[in-house]
Amino acid sequence: MVAVWDVIKLQFQKSRKTDIQQIIQENTIEDSDVLAEEARIKNLTEAHPGAVGEALVVSDLTKMYKNFYAVNHLTFGIHEEECFGLLGVNGAGKTTTFRMLTGDCKPDKGNALIHNDSLRTNLRKINRLSSTVEVTKRKLSVAMALIGCPPLILLDEPTAGVDPVSRRKIWNILSQARNNTGAAVLLTTHSMEESEALCNRLAIMVNGRFQCLGSIQQLKSKYGQGYTLIIKMKREDQNEPARMNAIKAHIQSHLIGANLKDDHQGMLQYHIENPQITLSYLFKFMSSMKVQFELEDYLISDTSLEQIFLAFARAQRETT
C-alpha cells in the first residue's frame, strides 16, 4: 500500500506543476508581499537611522559577478525572536547573501544593520554579535553558534547530512534558544520539513531576488489554491467503463468546479478550484462516495510547500 501511494503522490506532484506555475506567473511579476516588505524597510530606515525593533535590516544589498546579479537589490528585515527561512536552489544567491552579512565578501551596493550596527562601518562589532554555522561540522558549529547568547544567528544548512534523530534535537535546541534568549535566526535549508518546523516566515530566492515572502500558510494560500482529489478504483473494477463513467458523472454533478486532470489505470485525479467547497465537505462527500461506488481508496490534499518551492525553482538560471 505504501508503494502504491508513493506512485500516486509522484503523479500528483507532476500534474500539479502546471497549475502552480500558472498561479505563480499571475502573482509574481512583482510579488505584493515582497514589495510590501521592501516598502516597510524603506519607511523604517527613513524614519529611524537604526534598525528599530528589528534584529536584522537588509537594505538594497547587491552583489554582481561578471555580467549577472548574484544578489539583486535584496531588501528585508528579520524581527527579534523570529526564525526567517531562506529557500533556493544552488545558485539562487543564498550563500552570497550570507557571505556579505558575515563580511566574507563586500557588497557592491546596499547595507545591512544588525541591532543598529552597520555592516559597512562596524563589521568587527557585527562579527562579535552574530554567529554563523558553516556547512561542515554541523553539530559542533550549532553548539558554538549559541555560545554567548548572540542576538542574531546565521545558519547555513545546519542539519544537511545529519541523521534524523540528531536533526530533531537540533530543531528543539534552536527553538529553545529563541524562546529563552530572544535571538533571531536566519536559516537556509533544502528541507521543507525543517522550514515548517522552525520558520515563522520564509522567502524563496530565485536569481538573487525574493520571489515570494510570508508565513508558510500565507504562501500555501496564495500559490496553492484549491485541493487535489485522487480516486482509486478497485482492481476488479478498473476495466469497467460504465462504472468509471458513473463515477465521473457523479463528481461533475456534485462537485462544481472539479476539473479532471488525469485518468490512468483506474485512478482519477481532480483539481477542486471552487472556493465554496470546504475541506470538511469534501471529506464527507468522498466518505459517502467510497461506500456508494465501492472505491479502493481516495486522497485529498492541498498544495505542499515543496511543490510551491519546485515551481519557483524552475525559473532559476544556470550559471557557469
mmCIF file of C-alpha atoms in Angstrom, residues 1-314:
data_model
loop_
_atom_site.group_PDB
_atom_site.id
_atom_site.type_symbol
_atom_site.label_atom_id
_atom_site.label_comp_id
_atom_site.label_asym_id
_atom_site.label_seq_id
_atom_site.Cartn_x
_atom_site.Cartn_y
_atom_site.Cartn_z
ATOM 1 C CA MET A 1 0.000 0.000 0.000
ATOM 2 C CA VAL A 2 2.844 2.390 0.785
ATOM 3 C CA ALA A 3 4.427 1.836 -2.614
ATOM 4 C CA VAL A 4 1.101 2.459 -4.368
ATOM 5 C CA TRP A 5 0.590 5.776 -2.593
ATOM 6 C CA ASP A 6 4.173 6.795 -3.343
ATOM 7 C CA VAL A 7 3.328 6.391 -7.029
ATOM 8 C CA ILE A 8 0.090 8.314 -6.587
ATOM 9 C CA LYS A 9 1.864 11.181 -4.838
ATOM 10 C CA LEU A 10 4.533 11.324 -7.562
ATOM 11 C CA GLN A 11 1.870 11.537 -10.265
ATOM 12 C CA PHE A 12 0.073 14.200 -8.220
ATOM 13 C CA GLN A 13 3.238 16.307 -7.901
ATOM 14 C CA LYS A 14 3.937 16.159 -11.646
ATOM 15 C CA SER A 15 0.398 17.076 -12.660
ATOM 16 C CA ARG A 16 0.145 19.970 -10.193
ATOM 17 C CA LYS A 17 3.247 21.725 -11.592
ATOM 18 C CA THR A 18 1.254 23.374 -14.381
ATOM 19 C CA ASP A 19 -1.458 24.613 -12.003
ATOM 20 C CA ILE A 20 1.008 26.062 -9.503
ATOM 21 C CA GLN A 21 3.175 27.552 -12.243
ATOM 22 C CA GLN A 22 0.170 29.381 -13.652
ATOM 23 C CA ILE A 23 -0.706 30.836 -10.240
ATOM 24 C CA ILE A 24 2.931 31.901 -9.769
ATOM 25 C CA GLN A 25 3.017 33.646 -13.148
ATOM 26 C CA GLU A 26 -0.165 35.518 -12.256
ATOM 27 C CA ASN A 27 1.192 36.704 -8.887
ATOM 28 C CA THR A 28 4.947 37.209 -9.241
ATOM 29 C CA ILE A 29 5.577 39.849 -11.854
ATOM 30 C CA GLU A 30 6.446 41.642 -8.637
ATOM 31 C CA ASP A 31 5.120 39.765 -5.639
ATOM 32 C CA SER A 32 2.941 42.045 -3.500
ATOM 33 C CA ASP A 33 4.311 40.697 -0.211
ATOM 34 C CA VAL A 34 7.919 41.200 -1.350
ATOM 35 C CA LEU A 35 7.089 44.763 -2.385
ATOM 36 C CA ALA A 36 5.329 45.369 0.923
ATOM 37 C CA GLU A 37 8.393 44.182 2.843
ATOM 38 C CA GLU A 38 10.646 46.446 0.776
ATOM 39 C CA ALA A 39 8.339 49.403 1.468
ATOM 40 C CA ARG A 40 8.272 48.557 5.190
ATOM 41 C CA ILE A 41 12.065 48.540 5.413
ATOM 42 C CA LYS A 42 12.348 51.730 3.378
ATOM 43 C CA ASN A 43 9.914 53.519 5.689
ATOM 44 C CA LEU A 44 11.708 52.124 8.735
ATOM 45 C CA THR A 45 15.158 53.293 7.628
ATOM 46 C CA GLU A 46 13.863 56.726 6.594
ATOM 47 C CA ALA A 47 12.052 57.252 9.879
ATOM 48 C CA HIS A 48 14.880 55.918 12.062
ATOM 49 C CA PRO A 49 18.623 55.810 11.415
ATOM 50 C CA GLY A 50 18.896 52.366 13.034
ATOM 51 C CA ALA A 51 17.113 49.035 12.909
ATOM 52 C CA VAL A 52 14.448 49.856 15.492
ATOM 53 C CA GLY A 53 12.656 46.722 16.628
ATOM 54 C CA GLU A 54 14.463 44.531 14.106
ATOM 55 C CA ALA A 55 17.255 42.025 14.673
ATOM 56 C CA LEU A 56 18.443 42.462 11.087
ATOM 57 C CA VAL A 57 17.668 45.022 8.395
ATOM 58 C CA VAL A 58 18.932 44.347 4.872
ATOM 59 C CA SER A 59 18.602 47.285 2.506
ATOM 60 C CA ASP A 60 19.270 47.128 -1.254
ATOM 61 C CA LEU A 61 22.017 44.523 -0.761
ATOM 62 C CA THR A 62 23.624 43.785 -4.124
ATOM 63 C CA LYS A 63 26.463 41.651 -5.468
ATOM 64 C CA MET A 64 27.427 41.154 -9.105
ATOM 65 C CA TYR A 65 29.702 38.534 -10.654
ATOM 66 C CA LYS A 66 30.712 39.044 -14.263
ATOM 67 C CA ASN A 67 27.513 40.026 -16.058
ATOM 68 C CA PHE A 68 24.814 38.800 -13.676
ATOM 69 C CA TYR A 69 23.426 39.623 -10.250
ATOM 70 C CA ALA A 70 24.242 37.008 -7.635
ATOM 71 C CA VAL A 71 22.189 39.090 -5.183
ATOM 72 C CA ASN A 72 19.864 41.621 -6.758
ATOM 73 C CA HIS A 73 18.924 44.620 -4.568
ATOM 74 C CA LEU A 74 17.735 42.477 -1.670
ATOM 75 C CA THR A 75 15.650 44.268 0.980
ATOM 76 C CA PHE A 76 14.031 42.656 4.017
ATOM 77 C CA GLY A 77 14.005 42.634 7.796
ATOM 78 C CA ILE A 78 14.025 39.968 10.495
ATOM 79 C CA HIS A 79 12.080 40.608 13.678
ATOM 80 C CA GLU A 80 13.519 39.938 17.095
ATOM 81 C CA GLU A 81 12.903 36.313 18.190
ATOM 82 C CA GLU A 82 11.930 35.397 14.615
ATOM 83 C CA CYS A 83 13.227 32.495 12.550
ATOM 84 C CA PHE A 84 13.380 33.599 8.916
ATOM 85 C CA GLY A 85 13.874 30.859 6.335
ATOM 86 C CA LEU A 86 15.724 31.449 3.085
ATOM 87 C CA LEU A 87 14.972 28.830 0.438
ATOM 88 C CA GLY A 88 16.502 28.474 -3.001
ATOM 89 C CA VAL A 89 18.322 26.031 -5.240
ATOM 90 C CA ASN A 90 22.092 26.194 -5.720
ATOM 91 C CA GLY A 91 22.983 29.447 -7.461
ATOM 92 C CA ALA A 92 19.950 31.357 -6.190
ATOM 93 C CA GLY A 93 22.119 33.712 -4.091
ATOM 94 C CA LYS A 94 21.713 32.353 -0.565
ATOM 95 C CA THR A 95 25.391 31.723 0.133
ATOM 96 C CA THR A 96 26.445 35.066 -1.371
ATOM 97 C CA THR A 97 23.925 36.789 0.890
ATOM 98 C CA PHE A 98 25.421 35.019 3.908
ATOM 99 C CA ARG A 99 28.959 35.884 2.840
ATOM 100 C CA MET A 100 28.097 39.570 2.661
ATOM 101 C CA LEU A 101 26.303 39.517 6.021
ATOM 102 C CA THR A 102 29.348 37.922 7.679
ATOM 103 C CA GLY A 103 31.909 40.140 5.963
ATOM 104 C CA ASP A 104 33.424 37.396 3.803
ATOM 105 C CA CYS A 105 32.744 39.479 0.707
ATOM 106 C CA LYS A 106 31.958 43.144 0.235
ATOM 107 C CA PRO A 107 28.590 44.154 -1.230
ATOM 108 C CA ASP A 108 28.648 46.205 -4.414
ATOM 109 C CA LYS A 109 25.697 48.194 -3.162
ATOM 110 C CA GLY A 110 23.418 48.400 -0.150
ATOM 111 C CA ASN A 111 23.912 47.754 3.527
ATOM 112 C CA ALA A 112 22.733 45.716 6.488
ATOM 113 C CA LEU A 113 22.070 46.729 10.077
ATOM 114 C CA ILE A 114 22.387 44.235 12.906
ATOM 115 C CA HIS A 115 20.964 45.777 16.071
ATOM 116 C CA ASN A 116 21.734 49.271 14.737
ATOM 117 C CA ASP A 117 25.323 48.409 13.782
ATOM 118 C CA SER A 118 26.199 48.927 10.129
ATOM 119 C CA LEU A 119 27.726 46.159 8.044
ATOM 120 C CA ARG A 120 29.854 48.706 6.171
ATOM 121 C CA THR A 121 31.187 50.678 9.156
ATOM 122 C CA ASN A 122 31.055 48.297 12.151
ATOM 123 C CA LEU A 123 31.959 44.899 10.697
ATOM 124 C CA ARG A 124 34.162 43.885 13.630
ATOM 125 C CA LYS A 125 31.413 44.625 16.129
ATOM 126 C CA ILE A 126 28.886 42.769 13.985
ATOM 127 C CA ASN A 127 31.109 39.707 13.915
ATOM 128 C CA ARG A 128 31.071 39.720 17.710
ATOM 129 C CA LEU A 129 27.260 39.998 17.744
ATOM 130 C CA SER A 130 26.470 37.441 15.033
ATOM 131 C CA SER A 131 27.243 33.723 14.887
ATOM 132 C CA THR A 132 27.417 31.659 11.713
ATOM 133 C CA VAL A 133 27.157 27.918 11.158
ATOM 134 C CA GLU A 134 29.349 26.660 8.331
ATOM 135 C CA VAL A 135 28.333 23.828 6.037
ATOM 136 C CA THR A 136 30.782 21.403 7.706
ATOM 137 C CA LYS A 137 30.953 20.040 11.284
ATOM 138 C CA ARG A 138 27.300 20.957 11.768
ATOM 139 C CA LYS A 139 26.615 19.628 15.255
ATOM 140 C CA LEU A 140 29.653 21.330 16.743
ATOM 141 C CA SER A 141 29.027 24.515 14.786
ATOM 142 C CA VAL A 142 25.447 24.789 16.024
ATOM 143 C CA ALA A 143 26.676 24.482 19.612
ATOM 144 C CA MET A 144 29.389 27.099 19.022
ATOM 145 C CA ALA A 145 26.900 29.467 17.395
ATOM 146 C CA LEU A 146 24.772 29.504 20.537
ATOM 147 C CA ILE A 147 27.630 30.343 22.936
ATOM 148 C CA GLY A 148 27.203 33.779 24.450
ATOM 149 C CA CYS A 149 23.514 34.082 23.509
ATOM 150 C CA PRO A 150 24.019 36.178 20.339
ATOM 151 C CA PRO A 151 21.038 38.321 19.230
ATOM 152 C CA LEU A 152 21.300 37.019 15.651
ATOM 153 C CA ILE A 153 22.292 33.556 14.478
ATOM 154 C CA LEU A 154 23.011 32.759 10.822
ATOM 155 C CA LEU A 155 22.512 29.086 9.996
ATOM 156 C CA ASP A 156 23.627 27.854 6.586
ATOM 157 C CA GLU A 157 22.006 24.424 6.129
ATOM 158 C CA PRO A 158 22.673 23.423 9.752
ATOM 159 C CA THR A 159 21.221 19.897 9.501
ATOM 160 C CA ALA A 160 22.238 18.805 5.997
ATOM 161 C CA GLY A 161 23.647 15.287 6.226
ATOM 162 C CA VAL A 162 22.664 14.956 9.896
ATOM 163 C CA ASP A 163 20.773 11.822 10.958
ATOM 164 C CA PRO A 164 17.008 12.244 11.628
ATOM 165 C CA VAL A 165 17.243 11.877 15.425
ATOM 166 C CA SER A 166 20.011 14.479 15.738
ATOM 167 C CA ARG A 167 18.189 16.742 13.295
ATOM 168 C CA ARG A 168 15.123 16.915 15.525
ATOM 169 C CA LYS A 169 17.290 17.505 18.579
ATOM 170 C CA ILE A 170 18.900 20.466 16.798
ATOM 171 C CA TRP A 171 15.447 21.831 15.933
ATOM 172 C CA ASN A 172 14.404 21.617 19.577
ATOM 173 C CA ILE A 173 17.606 23.305 20.750
ATOM 174 C CA LEU A 174 17.168 26.167 18.268
ATOM 175 C CA SER A 175 13.547 26.676 19.302
ATOM 176 C CA GLN A 176 14.537 26.745 22.972
ATOM 177 C CA ALA A 177 17.359 29.195 22.257
ATOM 178 C CA ARG A 178 14.972 31.603 20.548
ATOM 179 C CA ASN A 179 12.408 31.349 23.326
ATOM 180 C CA ASN A 180 14.935 31.694 26.155
ATOM 181 C CA THR A 181 17.266 34.358 24.753
ATOM 182 C CA GLY A 182 15.133 36.213 22.226
ATOM 183 C CA ALA A 183 17.641 35.520 19.452
ATOM 184 C CA ALA A 184 16.611 35.891 15.831
ATOM 185 C CA VAL A 185 17.630 33.268 13.273
ATOM 186 C CA LEU A 186 18.328 33.500 9.552
ATOM 187 C CA LEU A 187 18.211 29.970 8.185
ATOM 188 C CA THR A 188 18.954 28.464 4.793
ATOM 189 C CA THR A 189 17.797 24.932 4.164
ATOM 190 C CA HIS A 190 16.770 22.495 1.459
ATOM 191 C CA SER A 191 14.419 20.713 3.855
ATOM 192 C CA MET A 192 10.763 21.711 3.638
ATOM 193 C CA GLU A 193 10.167 19.799 6.874
ATOM 194 C CA GLU A 194 12.810 21.914 8.597
ATOM 195 C CA SER A 195 11.224 25.104 7.272
ATOM 196 C CA GLU A 196 7.817 24.111 8.591
ATOM 197 C CA ALA A 197 9.267 23.078 11.960
ATOM 198 C CA LEU A 198 11.283 26.255 12.606
ATOM 199 C CA CYS A 199 10.358 29.225 10.430
ATOM 200 C CA ASN A 200 7.884 31.989 11.263
ATOM 201 C CA ARG A 201 8.369 33.467 7.805
ATOM 202 C CA LEU A 202 10.308 32.396 4.766
ATOM 203 C CA ALA A 203 11.279 33.635 1.334
ATOM 204 C CA ILE A 204 12.001 31.714 -1.851
ATOM 205 C CA MET A 205 15.014 33.179 -3.644
ATOM 206 C CA VAL A 206 15.479 32.885 -7.416
ATOM 207 C CA ASN A 207 18.225 34.602 -9.418
ATOM 208 C CA GLY A 208 19.249 36.806 -6.498
ATOM 209 C CA ARG A 209 15.743 38.109 -5.743
ATOM 210 C CA PHE A 210 12.907 37.134 -3.427
ATOM 211 C CA GLN A 211 10.057 35.734 -5.476
ATOM 212 C CA CYS A 212 7.690 35.343 -2.533
ATOM 213 C CA LEU A 213 7.712 36.076 1.187
ATOM 214 C CA GLY A 214 5.436 35.288 4.097
ATOM 215 C CA SER A 215 4.374 32.612 6.531
ATOM 216 C CA ILE A 216 4.066 29.065 5.242
ATOM 217 C CA GLN A 217 0.286 29.258 5.416
ATOM 218 C CA GLN A 218 0.300 32.551 3.501
ATOM 219 C CA LEU A 219 2.364 31.002 0.717
ATOM 220 C CA LYS A 220 0.119 27.940 0.554
ATOM 221 C CA SER A 221 -2.993 30.104 0.461
ATOM 222 C CA LYS A 222 -1.583 32.352 -2.247
ATOM 223 C CA TYR A 223 0.099 29.832 -4.534
ATOM 224 C CA GLY A 224 -1.677 26.597 -3.711
ATOM 225 C CA GLN A 225 -5.320 27.427 -4.306
ATOM 226 C CA GLY A 226 -7.854 24.628 -4.091
ATOM 227 C CA TYR A 227 -7.485 20.919 -3.377
ATOM 228 C CA THR A 228 -6.415 17.834 -5.242
ATOM 229 C CA LEU A 229 -8.648 14.756 -5.157
ATOM 230 C CA ILE A 230 -7.355 11.348 -6.260
ATOM 231 C CA ILE A 231 -9.789 8.439 -6.543
ATOM 232 C CA LYS A 232 -8.562 4.856 -6.827
ATOM 233 C CA MET A 233 -10.927 2.132 -8.028
ATOM 234 C CA LYS A 234 -10.695 -1.489 -7.004
ATOM 235 C CA ARG A 235 -8.615 -3.645 -9.315
ATOM 236 C CA GLU A 236 -11.598 -5.714 -10.457
ATOM 237 C CA ASP A 237 -13.491 -2.544 -11.453
ATOM 238 C CA GLN A 238 -10.715 -0.819 -13.374
ATOM 239 C CA ASN A 239 -11.729 -2.337 -16.729
ATOM 240 C CA GLU A 240 -15.406 -1.452 -16.435
ATOM 241 C CA PRO A 241 -16.023 1.761 -18.425
ATOM 242 C CA ALA A 242 -19.623 2.005 -17.207
ATOM 243 C CA ARG A 243 -18.564 2.223 -13.552
ATOM 244 C CA MET A 244 -15.797 4.704 -14.390
ATOM 245 C CA ASN A 245 -18.247 6.907 -16.295
ATOM 246 C CA ALA A 246 -20.738 6.737 -13.427
ATOM 247 C CA ILE A 247 -18.065 7.954 -11.015
ATOM 248 C CA LYS A 248 -17.120 10.821 -13.346
ATOM 249 C CA ALA A 249 -20.758 11.817 -13.783
ATOM 250 C CA HIS A 250 -21.310 11.800 -10.014
ATOM 251 C CA ILE A 251 -18.272 14.043 -9.470
ATOM 252 C CA GLN A 252 -19.304 16.514 -12.140
ATOM 253 C CA SER A 253 -22.859 16.699 -10.799
ATOM 254 C CA HIS A 254 -21.996 17.199 -7.136
ATOM 255 C CA LEU A 255 -18.584 18.940 -7.121
ATOM 256 C CA ILE A 256 -18.968 22.096 -9.181
ATOM 257 C CA GLY A 257 -15.553 23.364 -10.187
ATOM 258 C CA ALA A 258 -13.876 19.929 -10.132
ATOM 259 C CA ASN A 259 -11.589 19.629 -13.160
ATOM 260 C CA LEU A 260 -10.409 16.195 -14.280
ATOM 261 C CA LYS A 261 -6.622 16.321 -14.635
ATOM 262 C CA ASP A 262 -5.704 12.665 -15.087
ATOM 263 C CA ASP A 263 -7.408 9.360 -15.862
ATOM 264 C CA HIS A 264 -4.992 6.453 -15.731
ATOM 265 C CA GLN A 265 -5.171 2.793 -14.708
ATOM 266 C CA GLY A 266 -8.251 3.095 -12.551
ATOM 267 C CA MET A 267 -7.201 6.368 -10.912
ATOM 268 C CA LEU A 268 -8.945 9.704 -11.393
ATOM 269 C CA GLN A 269 -7.333 12.955 -10.365
ATOM 270 C CA TYR A 270 -9.280 16.180 -9.947
ATOM 271 C CA HIS A 271 -8.318 19.719 -9.076
ATOM 272 C CA ILE A 272 -11.051 21.313 -6.938
ATOM 273 C CA GLU A 273 -10.990 25.045 -7.645
ATOM 274 C CA ASN A 274 -14.345 26.084 -6.191
ATOM 275 C CA PRO A 275 -13.589 28.150 -3.024
ATOM 276 C CA GLN A 276 -17.056 27.339 -1.646
ATOM 277 C CA ILE A 277 -16.147 23.656 -1.317
ATOM 278 C CA THR A 278 -14.634 23.235 2.131
ATOM 279 C CA LEU A 279 -12.247 20.512 3.186
ATOM 280 C CA SER A 280 -14.790 19.121 5.653
ATOM 281 C CA TYR A 281 -17.455 18.902 2.952
ATOM 282 C CA LEU A 282 -15.022 17.206 0.594
ATOM 283 C CA PHE A 283 -14.124 14.516 3.120
ATOM 284 C CA LYS A 284 -17.794 13.934 3.973
ATOM 285 C CA PHE A 285 -18.683 13.702 0.289
ATOM 286 C CA MET A 286 -15.889 11.248 -0.503
ATOM 287 C CA SER A 287 -16.646 9.108 2.548
ATOM 288 C CA SER A 288 -20.163 8.599 1.236
ATOM 289 C CA MET A 289 -18.973 8.099 -2.329
ATOM 290 C CA LYS A 290 -16.457 5.452 -1.288
ATOM 291 C CA VAL A 291 -19.284 3.331 0.080
ATOM 292 C CA GLN A 292 -21.648 4.051 -2.802
ATOM 293 C CA PHE A 293 -19.175 3.156 -5.562
ATOM 294 C CA GLU A 294 -17.110 0.638 -3.577
ATOM 295 C CA LEU A 295 -13.904 2.561 -4.154
ATOM 296 C CA GLU A 296 -10.476 1.199 -3.173
ATOM 297 C CA ASP A 297 -9.385 4.484 -1.617
ATOM 298 C CA TYR A 298 -9.129 8.246 -2.111
ATOM 299 C CA LEU A 299 -6.656 11.008 -1.315
ATOM 300 C CA ILE A 300 -7.418 14.679 -0.606
ATOM 301 C CA SER A 301 -4.512 17.111 -0.397
ATOM 302 C CA ASP A 302 -3.705 20.784 -0.527
ATOM 303 C CA THR A 303 -0.553 22.058 -2.208
ATOM 304 C CA SER A 304 2.622 21.286 -0.274
ATOM 305 C CA LEU A 305 5.397 23.785 0.399
ATOM 306 C CA GLU A 306 7.744 21.562 -1.591
ATOM 307 C CA GLN A 307 5.546 21.814 -4.701
ATOM 308 C CA ILE A 308 5.467 25.606 -4.433
ATOM 309 C CA PHE A 309 9.253 25.699 -3.994
ATOM 310 C CA LEU A 310 9.865 23.438 -7.004
ATOM 311 C CA ALA A 311 7.584 25.537 -9.185
ATOM 312 C CA PHE A 312 9.532 28.699 -8.319
ATOM 313 C CA ALA A 313 12.890 26.939 -8.661
ATOM 314 C CA ARG A 314 12.217 26.130 -12.310
#
